[in-house]
CSV table of C-alpha atoms in Angstrom, one decimal:
chain,number,residue,atom,x,y,z
A,1,UNK,CA,-6.4,-33.6,-79.4
A,2,UNK,CA,-3.9,-31.3,-77.8
A,3,UNK,CA,-4.2,-27.5,-77.8
A,4,UNK,CA,-1.6,-25.3,-76.2
A,5,UNK,CA,-2.5,-24.0,-72.8
A,6,UNK,CA,-3.7,-20.4,-72.9
A,7,UNK,CA,-2.3,-18.2,-70.0
A,8,UNK,CA,-4.4,-15.2,-68.9
A,9,UNK,CA,-3.1,-12.5,-66.7
A,10,UNK,CA,-4.8,-12.2,-63.3
A,11,UNK,CA,-3.5,-9.0,-61.6
A,12,UNK,CA,0.2,-8.4,-61.0
A,13,UNK,CA,1.1,-11.8,-59.5
A,14,UNK,CA,-1.0,-14.6,-61.0
A,15,UNK,CA,-1.8,-16.4,-64.2
A,16,UNK,CA,-5.0,-18.4,-65.1
A,17,UNK,CA,-4.1,-21.1,-67.5
A,18,UNK,CA,-7.0,-22.1,-69.7
A,19,UNK,CA,-7.3,-25.4,-71.5
A,20,UNK,CA,-10.0,-27.2,-73.5
A,21,UNK,CA,-11.7,-29.3,-70.8
A,22,UNK,CA,-11.5,-30.9,-67.4
A,23,UNK,CA,-9.4,-33.8,-68.5
A,24,UNK,CA,-6.9,-31.3,-69.9
A,25,UNK,CA,-7.0,-29.2,-66.7
A,26,UNK,CA,-6.2,-32.4,-64.7
A,27,UNK,CA,-3.3,-33.2,-67.0
A,28,UNK,CA,-2.0,-29.6,-66.8
A,29,UNK,CA,-2.3,-29.7,-63.0
A,30,UNK,CA,-0.3,-33.0,-62.8
A,31,UNK,CA,2.3,-31.5,-65.1
A,32,UNK,CA,2.6,-28.3,-63.0
A,33,UNK,CA,3.0,-30.4,-59.8
A,34,UNK,CA,5.6,-32.6,-61.6
A,35,UNK,CA,7.6,-29.5,-62.7
A,36,UNK,CA,7.4,-27.9,-59.2
A,37,UNK,CA,8.6,-31.2,-57.7
A,38,UNK,CA,11.5,-31.2,-60.2
A,39,UNK,CA,12.4,-27.6,-59.4
A,40,UNK,CA,11.4,-26.6,-63.0
A,41,UNK,CA,8.7,-24.1,-62.0
A,42,UNK,CA,9.4,-20.6,-60.6
A,43,UNK,CA,8.3,-20.1,-56.9
A,44,UNK,CA,4.5,-20.1,-56.6
A,45,UNK,CA,2.3,-19.8,-53.5
A,46,UNK,CA,-0.8,-21.5,-54.9
A,47,UNK,CA,-1.6,-24.0,-57.7
A,48,UNK,CA,-5.4,-24.2,-57.9
A,49,UNK,CA,-7.0,-26.5,-60.5
A,50,UNK,CA,-10.6,-26.0,-61.5
A,51,UNK,CA,-13.0,-27.1,-64.3
A,52,UNK,CA,-11.1,-25.8,-67.3
A,53,UNK,CA,-8.2,-23.8,-65.8
A,54,UNK,CA,-5.3,-23.9,-63.4
A,55,UNK,CA,-4.5,-20.8,-61.4
A,56,UNK,CA,-0.9,-20.0,-60.4
A,57,UNK,CA,-0.7,-17.3,-57.7
A,58,UNK,CA,2.2,-15.6,-56.0
A,59,UNK,CA,4.4,-15.4,-59.1
A,60,UNK,CA,7.3,-12.9,-59.3
A,61,UNK,CA,7.1,-12.6,-63.1
A,62,UNK,CA,3.9,-13.8,-64.6
A,63,UNK,CA,4.6,-12.6,-68.2
A,64,UNK,CA,7.8,-14.7,-68.3
A,65,UNK,CA,6.1,-17.8,-67.2
A,66,UNK,CA,3.1,-17.1,-69.5
A,67,UNK,CA,5.4,-17.0,-72.5
A,68,UNK,CA,7.0,-20.3,-71.5
A,69,UNK,CA,3.7,-22.1,-70.8
A,70,UNK,CA,2.3,-21.1,-74.2
A,71,UNK,CA,5.0,-23.3,-75.7
A,72,UNK,CA,4.4,-26.4,-73.5
A,73,UNK,CA,3.1,-29.6,-74.8
A,74,UNK,CA,1.3,-31.1,-71.8
A,75,UNK,CA,1.4,-34.9,-71.8
A,76,UNK,CA,-2.0,-36.7,-71.1
A,77,UNK,CA,-2.6,-37.8,-67.5
A,78,UNK,CA,-0.3,-40.8,-66.8
A,79,UNK,CA,-2.1,-44.1,-66.3
A,80,UNK,CA,-3.5,-44.6,-62.9
A,81,UNK,CA,-1.2,-46.3,-60.4
A,82,UNK,CA,-2.2,-48.2,-57.3
A,83,UNK,CA,-5.6,-48.5,-55.8
A,84,UNK,CA,-8.1,-45.7,-55.6
A,85,UNK,CA,-9.4,-44.4,-52.2
A,86,UNK,CA,-12.5,-46.4,-51.2
A,87,UNK,CA,-15.3,-44.4,-49.5
A,88,UNK,CA,-18.2,-46.5,-48.0
A,89,UNK,CA,-21.6,-45.1,-48.7
A,90,UNK,CA,-25.1,-45.9,-47.5
A,91,UNK,CA,-27.2,-45.1,-50.6
A,92,UNK,CA,-30.3,-43.7,-48.9
A,93,UNK,CA,-30.2,-40.0,-49.9
A,94,UNK,CA,-33.2,-37.8,-49.9
A,95,UNK,CA,-33.0,-37.4,-53.7
A,96,UNK,CA,-32.4,-41.0,-54.6
A,97,UNK,CA,-35.8,-41.4,-56.3
A,98,UNK,CA,-35.3,-38.2,-58.3
A,99,UNK,CA,-31.8,-39.4,-59.5
A,100,UNK,CA,-33.2,-42.8,-60.4
A,101,UNK,CA,-35.8,-41.1,-62.5
A,102,UNK,CA,-33.3,-38.9,-64.2
A,103,UNK,CA,-31.1,-41.9,-64.9
A,104,UNK,CA,-34.1,-44.0,-65.9
A,105,UNK,CA,-33.2,-46.8,-63.6
A,106,UNK,CA,-34.9,-48.4,-60.6
A,107,UNK,CA,-34.1,-46.7,-57.2
A,108,UNK,CA,-32.0,-49.5,-55.9
A,109,UNK,CA,-29.9,-49.5,-59.2
A,110,UNK,CA,-28.5,-46.0,-58.4
A,111,UNK,CA,-26.1,-47.5,-55.8
A,112,UNK,CA,-24.9,-50.2,-58.2
A,113,UNK,CA,-24.3,-47.8,-61.1
A,114,UNK,CA,-22.6,-45.1,-59.0
A,115,UNK,CA,-20.4,-47.5,-57.0
A,116,UNK,CA,-19.2,-49.2,-60.3
A,117,UNK,CA,-17.6,-46.0,-61.5
A,118,UNK,CA,-14.1,-44.7,-60.8
A,119,UNK,CA,-13.9,-41.0,-59.9
A,120,UNK,CA,-11.1,-38.4,-59.7
A,121,UNK,CA,-10.9,-35.3,-57.6
A,122,UNK,CA,-10.7,-32.5,-60.3
A,123,UNK,CA,-10.6,-29.6,-57.9
A,124,UNK,CA,-11.8,-28.4,-54.5
A,125,UNK,CA,-13.9,-25.3,-53.6
A,126,UNK,CA,-17.2,-24.2,-52.0
A,127,UNK,CA,-15.8,-25.3,-48.6
A,128,UNK,CA,-12.6,-26.6,-47.2
A,129,UNK,CA,-12.3,-30.3,-48.3
A,130,UNK,CA,-15.2,-30.2,-50.7
A,131,UNK,CA,-14.0,-32.0,-53.8
A,132,UNK,CA,-15.5,-31.9,-57.3
A,133,UNK,CA,-15.2,-35.5,-58.5
A,134,UNK,CA,-15.3,-36.3,-62.2
A,135,UNK,CA,-16.1,-39.7,-63.6
A,136,UNK,CA,-19.9,-39.6,-64.3
A,137,UNK,CA,-20.6,-40.4,-67.9
A,138,UNK,CA,-22.5,-37.6,-69.7
A,139,UNK,CA,-25.8,-39.5,-69.7
A,140,UNK,CA,-25.7,-39.6,-65.9
A,141,UNK,CA,-25.2,-35.8,-65.4
A,142,UNK,CA,-28.0,-34.3,-63.3
A,143,UNK,CA,-29.2,-30.7,-62.7
A,144,UNK,CA,-29.0,-28.9,-59.3
A,145,UNK,CA,-32.1,-28.5,-57.2
A,146,UNK,CA,-34.1,-25.5,-58.2
A,147,UNK,CA,-34.1,-24.4,-54.6
A,148,UNK,CA,-31.0,-25.2,-52.5
A,149,UNK,CA,-31.5,-26.8,-49.1
A,150,UNK,CA,-30.7,-24.6,-46.2
A,151,UNK,CA,-28.9,-27.5,-44.5
A,152,UNK,CA,-27.3,-30.6,-46.0
A,153,UNK,CA,-25.9,-33.1,-43.4
A,154,UNK,CA,-22.1,-33.6,-43.2
A,155,UNK,CA,-21.0,-36.7,-45.1
A,156,UNK,CA,-23.8,-36.4,-47.7
A,157,UNK,CA,-22.8,-37.9,-51.1
A,158,UNK,CA,-24.4,-35.7,-53.8
A,159,UNK,CA,-24.5,-35.1,-57.6
A,160,UNK,CA,-24.7,-31.9,-59.6
A,161,UNK,CA,-23.9,-31.5,-63.3
A,162,UNK,CA,-20.9,-33.6,-64.2
A,163,UNK,CA,-19.7,-33.9,-60.6
A,164,UNK,CA,-20.0,-36.1,-57.5
A,165,UNK,CA,-19.2,-34.4,-54.2
A,166,UNK,CA,-19.3,-35.2,-50.5
A,167,UNK,CA,-20.3,-32.4,-48.0
A,168,UNK,CA,-17.4,-32.2,-45.5
A,169,UNK,CA,-19.6,-30.6,-42.9
A,170,UNK,CA,-23.2,-29.5,-42.6
A,171,UNK,CA,-23.9,-26.5,-44.9
A,172,UNK,CA,-26.5,-25.2,-47.3
A,173,UNK,CA,-26.4,-26.9,-50.7
A,174,UNK,CA,-28.2,-27.5,-53.9
A,175,UNK,CA,-26.8,-30.8,-55.0
A,176,UNK,CA,-29.0,-34.0,-55.3
A,177,UNK,CA,-28.4,-36.2,-52.3
A,178,UNK,CA,-27.9,-39.9,-53.0
A,179,UNK,CA,-26.3,-41.2,-49.8
A,180,UNK,CA,-24.1,-40.7,-46.8
A,181,UNK,CA,-20.7,-41.7,-45.6
A,182,UNK,CA,-19.1,-41.8,-42.2
A,183,UNK,CA,-15.6,-41.0,-43.7
A,184,UNK,CA,-14.2,-37.8,-42.2
A,185,UNK,CA,-13.7,-35.6,-45.3
A,186,UNK,CA,-12.1,-32.7,-43.5
A,187,UNK,CA,-10.0,-32.6,-40.3
A,188,UNK,CA,-8.0,-29.4,-39.8
A,189,UNK,CA,-5.7,-31.3,-37.4
A,190,UNK,CA,-4.9,-34.0,-40.0
A,191,UNK,CA,-2.2,-33.8,-42.7
A,192,UNK,CA,-3.6,-33.4,-45.3
A,193,UNK,CA,-6.7,-31.9,-43.7
A,194,UNK,CA,-8.8,-32.9,-46.8
A,195,UNK,CA,-9.4,-36.6,-47.6
A,196,UNK,CA,-10.2,-35.6,-51.2
A,197,UNK,CA,-7.2,-33.7,-52.7
A,198,UNK,CA,-7.0,-32.7,-56.4
A,199,UNK,CA,-5.8,-35.6,-58.5
A,200,UNK,CA,-6.9,-38.3,-56.0
A,201,UNK,CA,-8.8,-41.3,-57.5
A,202,UNK,CA,-11.9,-42.4,-55.6
A,203,UNK,CA,-14.3,-45.3,-55.7
A,204,UNK,CA,-17.5,-45.6,-53.7
A,205,UNK,CA,-18.5,-48.8,-52.0
A,206,UNK,CA,-22.1,-49.8,-51.1
A,207,UNK,CA,-22.6,-50.2,-47.4
A,208,UNK,CA,-25.7,-52.0,-46.2
B,1,UNK,CA,0.1,-17.6,-18.2
B,2,UNK,CA,-0.8,-14.2,-19.4
B,3,UNK,CA,-4.3,-13.8,-20.8
B,4,UNK,CA,-7.0,-11.3,-21.8
B,5,UNK,CA,-10.6,-11.4,-20.8
B,6,UNK,CA,-13.2,-9.9,-23.2
B,7,UNK,CA,-15.2,-7.2,-21.4
B,8,UNK,CA,-17.0,-5.8,-24.5
B,9,UNK,CA,-16.7,-7.9,-27.7
B,10,UNK,CA,-17.8,-5.1,-30.0
B,11,UNK,CA,-19.8,-5.5,-33.2
B,12,UNK,CA,-17.3,-8.0,-34.7
B,13,UNK,CA,-13.8,-8.6,-33.2
B,14,UNK,CA,-11.7,-11.5,-34.6
B,15,UNK,CA,-8.2,-12.8,-34.1
B,16,UNK,CA,-6.2,-12.2,-37.3
B,17,UNK,CA,-2.6,-12.7,-38.4
B,18,UNK,CA,-1.2,-12.9,-42.0
B,19,UNK,CA,-3.5,-15.8,-42.9
B,20,UNK,CA,-3.2,-19.2,-44.5
B,21,UNK,CA,-1.5,-19.5,-47.8
B,22,UNK,CA,-0.8,-22.6,-49.9
B,23,UNK,CA,-4.1,-24.3,-49.2
B,24,UNK,CA,-6.4,-22.7,-51.8
B,25,UNK,CA,-6.4,-26.0,-53.8
B,26,UNK,CA,-8.2,-27.6,-50.8
B,27,UNK,CA,-10.8,-24.9,-50.7
B,28,UNK,CA,-9.2,-23.0,-47.8
B,29,UNK,CA,-9.5,-19.2,-48.0
B,30,UNK,CA,-6.4,-17.1,-47.3
B,31,UNK,CA,-8.0,-15.0,-44.5
B,32,UNK,CA,-5.8,-12.7,-42.4
B,33,UNK,CA,-6.0,-9.0,-41.4
B,34,UNK,CA,-7.9,-6.9,-43.9
B,35,UNK,CA,-5.7,-3.9,-43.3
B,36,UNK,CA,-2.3,-5.6,-43.5
B,37,UNK,CA,-0.2,-2.5,-43.0
B,38,UNK,CA,-2.1,-1.5,-39.9
B,39,UNK,CA,-1.8,-5.1,-38.5
B,40,UNK,CA,2.0,-5.0,-39.1
B,41,UNK,CA,2.4,-1.6,-37.6
B,42,UNK,CA,0.5,-2.6,-34.4
B,43,UNK,CA,2.8,-5.6,-34.1
B,44,UNK,CA,5.9,-3.5,-34.7
B,45,UNK,CA,4.9,-1.0,-32.1
B,46,UNK,CA,4.8,-3.7,-29.4
B,47,UNK,CA,8.0,-5.5,-30.5
B,48,UNK,CA,6.2,-8.5,-32.3
B,49,UNK,CA,7.1,-10.1,-35.6
B,50,UNK,CA,4.5,-9.3,-38.3
B,51,UNK,CA,3.0,-12.7,-38.1
B,52,UNK,CA,1.8,-12.5,-34.5
B,53,UNK,CA,-1.9,-12.4,-34.0
B,54,UNK,CA,-3.8,-9.2,-33.3
B,55,UNK,CA,-7.4,-8.4,-32.7
B,56,UNK,CA,-9.3,-6.9,-35.6
B,57,UNK,CA,-12.2,-4.7,-34.5
B,58,UNK,CA,-15.1,-3.5,-36.6
B,59,UNK,CA,-16.5,0.0,-36.2
B,60,UNK,CA,-17.1,0.2,-32.5
B,61,UNK,CA,-13.9,-1.4,-31.1
B,62,UNK,CA,-13.8,-3.7,-28.1
B,63,UNK,CA,-12.7,-3.7,-24.4
B,64,UNK,CA,-10.4,-6.3,-22.8
B,65,UNK,CA,-8.9,-6.8,-19.3
B,66,UNK,CA,-5.3,-8.0,-19.2
B,67,UNK,CA,-4.2,-10.4,-16.5
B,68,UNK,CA,-0.5,-9.3,-16.5
B,69,UNK,CA,1.4,-6.1,-17.3
B,70,UNK,CA,1.7,-5.9,-21.1
B,71,UNK,CA,2.5,-3.4,-23.8
B,72,UNK,CA,-0.3,-2.8,-26.3
B,73,UNK,CA,-0.8,-0.7,-29.4
B,74,UNK,CA,-4.0,0.2,-31.4
B,75,UNK,CA,-3.7,1.1,-35.1
B,76,UNK,CA,-6.0,1.0,-38.2
B,77,UNK,CA,-9.1,3.1,-38.0
B,78,UNK,CA,-8.4,6.1,-35.7
B,79,UNK,CA,-10.4,5.9,-32.5
B,80,UNK,CA,-10.2,7.0,-28.8
B,81,UNK,CA,-8.3,4.6,-26.6
B,82,UNK,CA,-8.7,4.4,-22.8
B,83,UNK,CA,-6.9,2.4,-20.1
B,84,UNK,CA,-9.0,2.1,-17.0
B,85,UNK,CA,-11.0,5.1,-18.2
B,86,UNK,CA,-8.1,7.4,-18.8
B,87,UNK,CA,-7.3,8.5,-22.4
B,88,UNK,CA,-4.1,6.9,-23.8
B,89,UNK,CA,-2.3,7.2,-27.1
B,90,UNK,CA,-3.6,5.7,-30.4
B,91,UNK,CA,-1.0,4.5,-32.8
B,92,UNK,CA,1.7,4.2,-30.1
B,93,UNK,CA,2.9,1.6,-27.5
B,94,UNK,CA,1.0,1.8,-24.2
B,95,UNK,CA,2.1,0.0,-21.1
B,96,UNK,CA,-0.9,-1.6,-19.2
B,97,UNK,CA,-0.6,-2.7,-15.6
B,98,UNK,CA,-2.0,-6.1,-14.5
B,99,UNK,CA,-5.8,-6.0,-14.4
B,100,UNK,CA,-6.2,-2.9,-16.5
B,101,UNK,CA,-9.1,-2.6,-18.9
B,102,UNK,CA,-8.1,-1.4,-22.4
B,103,UNK,CA,-11.1,0.2,-24.2
B,104,UNK,CA,-10.8,0.7,-27.9
B,105,UNK,CA,-13.6,3.1,-28.9
B,106,UNK,CA,-15.7,3.8,-31.9
B,107,UNK,CA,-13.7,4.6,-35.1
B,108,UNK,CA,-13.8,8.3,-36.2
B,109,UNK,CA,-12.9,7.2,-39.7
B,110,UNK,CA,-12.6,3.8,-41.4
B,111,UNK,CA,-13.9,0.6,-40.0
B,112,UNK,CA,-11.2,-1.8,-38.7
B,113,UNK,CA,-8.9,-1.3,-35.8
B,114,UNK,CA,-5.9,-3.5,-34.8
B,115,UNK,CA,-5.0,-4.2,-31.3
B,116,UNK,CA,-1.6,-5.8,-30.7
B,117,UNK,CA,-0.3,-7.2,-27.4
B,118,UNK,CA,3.4,-7.8,-26.8
B,119,UNK,CA,3.7,-11.6,-27.3
B,120,UNK,CA,0.6,-11.7,-29.5
B,121,UNK,CA,-2.8,-13.4,-29.1
B,122,UNK,CA,-1.6,-17.0,-28.6
B,123,UNK,CA,-4.7,-19.1,-29.5
B,124,UNK,CA,-3.8,-22.5,-31.0
B,125,UNK,CA,-3.1,-22.1,-34.8
B,126,UNK,CA,-5.3,-23.9,-37.3
B,127,UNK,CA,-3.5,-24.9,-40.5
B,128,UNK,CA,-0.6,-22.6,-39.7
B,129,UNK,CA,-2.7,-19.5,-38.8
B,130,UNK,CA,-4.6,-18.0,-35.9
B,131,UNK,CA,-6.9,-16.1,-38.3
B,132,UNK,CA,-10.7,-16.4,-38.1
B,133,UNK,CA,-12.0,-17.1,-41.5
B,134,UNK,CA,-15.6,-16.1,-41.6
B,135,UNK,CA,-16.4,-17.9,-44.9
B,136,UNK,CA,-15.4,-21.4,-43.8
B,137,UNK,CA,-15.3,-21.0,-40.1
B,138,UNK,CA,-11.7,-22.0,-39.5
B,139,UNK,CA,-9.8,-20.5,-36.6
B,140,UNK,CA,-10.9,-19.1,-33.3
B,141,UNK,CA,-14.5,-18.0,-32.8
B,142,UNK,CA,-15.2,-14.2,-33.0
B,143,UNK,CA,-14.8,-12.6,-29.6
B,144,UNK,CA,-17.7,-13.0,-27.2
B,145,UNK,CA,-18.1,-11.2,-23.8
B,146,UNK,CA,-16.4,-13.1,-21.1
B,147,UNK,CA,-14.1,-15.1,-23.4
B,148,UNK,CA,-10.5,-15.6,-22.3
B,149,UNK,CA,-7.7,-15.6,-24.8
B,150,UNK,CA,-4.1,-16.5,-24.0
B,151,UNK,CA,-1.3,-14.1,-24.7
B,152,UNK,CA,2.2,-15.2,-25.7
B,153,UNK,CA,5.5,-14.3,-24.1
B,154,UNK,CA,6.9,-10.9,-25.3
B,155,UNK,CA,9.9,-11.5,-27.6
B,156,UNK,CA,11.8,-8.3,-27.2
B,157,UNK,CA,11.5,-4.6,-26.6
B,158,UNK,CA,9.2,-2.6,-28.9
B,159,UNK,CA,10.7,-1.1,-32.0
B,160,UNK,CA,11.8,2.5,-31.6
B,161,UNK,CA,9.1,5.0,-32.5
B,162,UNK,CA,9.4,5.8,-36.2
B,163,UNK,CA,7.4,7.2,-39.1
B,164,UNK,CA,3.9,5.6,-39.4
B,165,UNK,CA,3.6,4.4,-42.9
B,166,UNK,CA,-0.1,4.3,-43.1
B,167,UNK,CA,-2.3,5.8,-45.8
B,168,UNK,CA,-5.1,6.0,-43.3
B,169,UNK,CA,-8.7,5.2,-44.1
B,170,UNK,CA,-10.2,6.5,-47.3
B,171,UNK,CA,-12.2,9.7,-46.7
B,172,UNK,CA,-15.3,10.0,-48.9
B,173,UNK,CA,-13.7,8.2,-51.9
B,174,UNK,CA,-11.9,4.9,-52.4
B,175,UNK,CA,-9.7,4.8,-55.5
B,176,UNK,CA,-8.6,1.2,-56.4
B,177,UNK,CA,-6.2,0.4,-59.2
B,178,UNK,CA,-7.6,-2.3,-61.4
B,179,UNK,CA,-5.6,-4.6,-63.7
B,180,UNK,CA,-8.1,-5.8,-66.3
B,181,UNK,CA,-8.7,-9.5,-66.9
B,182,UNK,CA,-8.9,-12.4,-66.9
B,183,UNK,CA,-12.5,-12.2,-68.1
B,184,UNK,CA,-12.8,-8.5,-69.1
B,185,UNK,CA,-13.7,-9.9,-72.6
B,186,UNK,CA,-17.1,-10.9,-71.1
B,187,UNK,CA,-18.0,-7.2,-71.0
B,188,UNK,CA,-18.3,-4.5,-73.6
B,189,UNK,CA,-15.0,-3.0,-74.7
B,190,UNK,CA,-14.0,-0.1,-72.5
B,191,UNK,CA,-16.0,-1.4,-69.5
B,192,UNK,CA,-13.0,-1.5,-67.1
B,193,UNK,CA,-12.1,2.1,-68.1
B,194,UNK,CA,-15.7,3.2,-67.4
B,195,UNK,CA,-15.4,2.0,-63.8
B,196,UNK,CA,-13.4,5.2,-63.0
B,197,UNK,CA,-16.5,7.3,-63.3
B,198,UNK,CA,-17.2,7.3,-59.6
B,199,UNK,CA,-20.7,5.9,-60.0
B,200,UNK,CA,-20.2,3.1,-57.4
B,201,UNK,CA,-20.5,3.2,-53.7
B,202,UNK,CA,-19.6,0.7,-51.0
B,203,UNK,CA,-22.6,-1.4,-50.1
B,204,UNK,CA,-23.6,-2.0,-46.4
B,205,UNK,CA,-23.6,-5.7,-47.3
B,206,UNK,CA,-19.8,-5.7,-47.5
B,207,UNK,CA,-17.8,-7.9,-45.1
B,208,UNK,CA,-14.5,-9.7,-44.8
B,209,UNK,CA,-15.4,-11.9,-47.8
B,210,UNK,CA,-15.9,-9.0,-50.2
B,211,UNK,CA,-16.4,-5.3,-50.7
B,212,UNK,CA,-19.7,-5.1,-52.4
B,213,UNK,CA,-20.7,-2.2,-54.5
B,214,UNK,CA,-23.9,-0.4,-55.4
B,215,UNK,CA,-24.3,1.5,-58.6
B,216,UNK,CA,-25.1,0.8,-62.2
B,217,UNK,CA,-25.2,-2.9,-63.2
B,218,UNK,CA,-22.5,-4.0,-65.6
B,219,UNK,CA,-23.8,-5.7,-68.6
B,220,UNK,CA,-22.2,-8.9,-70.0
B,221,UNK,CA,-21.8,-9.3,-73.7
B,222,UNK,CA,-21.1,-13.0,-73.3
B,223,UNK,CA,-23.9,-15.4,-72.5
B,224,UNK,CA,-23.5,-18.7,-70.8
B,225,UNK,CA,-22.0,-19.9,-67.7
B,226,UNK,CA,-18.3,-19.7,-66.7
B,227,UNK,CA,-17.1,-23.0,-65.3
B,228,UNK,CA,-15.6,-22.6,-61.8
B,229,UNK,CA,-12.1,-21.2,-61.8
B,230,UNK,CA,-9.5,-20.2,-59.2
B,231,UNK,CA,-10.0,-16.7,-57.6
B,232,UNK,CA,-7.3,-14.4,-56.2
B,233,UNK,CA,-7.3,-11.9,-53.5
B,234,UNK,CA,-8.5,-8.6,-55.0
B,235,UNK,CA,-10.4,-10.2,-57.8
B,236,UNK,CA,-13.4,-8.0,-58.9
B,237,UNK,CA,-16.1,-10.5,-59.6
B,238,UNK,CA,-19.3,-9.6,-61.4
B,239,UNK,CA,-22.2,-11.8,-60.4
B,240,UNK,CA,-25.4,-12.0,-62.5
B,241,UNK,CA,-26.9,-8.8,-60.8
B,242,UNK,CA,-24.0,-6.8,-62.4
B,243,UNK,CA,-22.7,-5.3,-59.2
B,244,UNK,CA,-18.9,-5.7,-58.9
B,245,UNK,CA,-17.6,-7.4,-55.7
B,246,UNK,CA,-13.9,-6.9,-54.7
B,247,UNK,CA,-12.7,-10.1,-53.1
B,248,UNK,CA,-11.1,-9.6,-49.6
B,249,UNK,CA,-9.2,-12.0,-47.3
B,250,UNK,CA,-12.0,-14.5,-46.6
B,251,UNK,CA,-13.0,-14.9,-50.3
B,252,UNK,CA,-13.9,-18.3,-51.8
B,253,UNK,CA,-11.0,-20.0,-53.5
B,254,UNK,CA,-13.0,-20.8,-56.7
B,255,UNK,CA,-15.9,-19.1,-58.3
B,256,UNK,CA,-18.1,-19.2,-61.4
B,257,UNK,CA,-18.7,-15.6,-62.2
B,258,UNK,CA,-16.4,-13.6,-64.5
B,259,UNK,CA,-13.6,-11.5,-63.0
B,260,UNK,CA,-13.3,-8.2,-64.9
B,261,UNK,CA,-10.1,-7.2,-63.2
B,262,UNK,CA,-7.9,-7.5,-60.2
B,263,UNK,CA,-7.1,-4.9,-57.5
B,264,UNK,CA,-3.4,-5.5,-56.5
B,265,UNK,CA,-3.0,-6.6,-52.9
B,266,UNK,CA,-1.0,-3.5,-52.0
B,267,UNK,CA,-4.1,-1.4,-52.6
B,268,UNK,CA,-6.6,-3.5,-50.6
B,269,UNK,CA,-6.0,-2.0,-47.1
B,270,UNK,CA,-8.2,0.9,-48.0
B,271,UNK,CA,-10.9,-1.4,-49.2
B,272,UNK,CA,-10.9,-3.0,-45.8
B,273,UNK,CA,-11.4,0.4,-44.2
B,274,UNK,CA,-14.1,1.8,-46.6
B,275,UNK,CA,-17.5,2.0,-45.0
B,276,UNK,CA,-21.0,2.0,-46.6
B,277,UNK,CA,-21.6,4.9,-48.9
B,278,UNK,CA,-18.0,5.6,-49.7
B,279,UNK,CA,-17.6,6.4,-53.5
B,280,UNK,CA,-15.5,3.7,-55.3
B,281,UNK,CA,-13.5,4.5,-58.4
B,282,UNK,CA,-11.6,1.8,-60.2
B,283,UNK,CA,-8.6,3.2,-62.2
B,284,UNK,CA,-7.2,1.0,-64.9
B,285,UNK,CA,-3.6,0.0,-64.2
B,286,UNK,CA,-1.4,-2.3,-66.1
B,287,UNK,CA,0.0,-5.2,-64.1
């Protein structure tokens, strides 16, 4: 199914382009990056993908671009090329038992199930370098904790709703913790500073 | 090397420049001076380009000792300025001798002062900016008593004195133009227009992340949750409690509450200067 992207005005210099779902947002994001690379997009300061939208900020003439985008046919995401980024995880998170119960599997099965999936960074937010990774099938979606933790350790691998995320640094958080990685998710001195950038494919590997 | 030593850090003094753009997709807020025109003017008065870093003070100013002779200027919220105890000009270049203490006093109106030094505050940039981002903790720590910050080499003579293009802090009432959307359809028709009624006041919980308001709660007509979407500077987000928040420089890059309208960036300097209790009117404007 392909519905035309719906551009919404956001103040004098931005457009929020709404599509049907996260897969469509990822496809639109890839198309916008392709067009920018090809010089086929007017100058823009930010391209921010999210769950069902892509925000374009810093536009000189949003209505002109809105009219053009409404006529676009966005191709589906191109087939994955190359190998995904592999992130090693010790699956010993504080909420492992709760996730196992929600998934109706044994506790030690969580690692096997989660590490067998391939994920994709749909968007970032919450903190620099915090990626929202899609790839969990619907039956594995889990709720957030009713009461968020005041401090979640850096490197925690966690689940909420449709998403997997990795806390780039210690912060409060309400996601269910399934494990921990030593991978440095965020380093302001590195380029790119974030390990998980939108569009990146990711696989998790079980560490003993 | 020229440096300044913090004698009195003040309530909240941070290093600010024009902020970080182009990284919102990684979750990095824009940050930068809240009162952009005042920051630019301070730089201009001491001969700096607009992007040099200044100190942004909050309410009660700060005091610093300079190690070498340097030209400084204080703009933004009007306040008394002293050099080694003697009154000197606000909003104009002032030449300090080596070892002098510059004391930026308590604002008589508005909240945020900008202190520019010829050559700029030369802390190492992080992701292309020296701004302290209070949401994500990027950039140099807020000033603390005794801290030493390097100053850069002056790049030229100060600009000739000219007209001061500053609207000044809002007095009693903050009028913000509001371009409705993208989620004004989550509220009853006419809600954006009703925001002009002057029933909102600036909440004391406001900060560099957002100007929070107190007043009647806005009611949604759409149930359900909004999936996270990208947020712009000046977005007026309405959380479940119904009290609009105007996103300022350190705002989160994505959010899950509906944005009823956007205040254009050119009108946000006043929002950065409006203290608790100031009446807020949103006047519908077409983008």
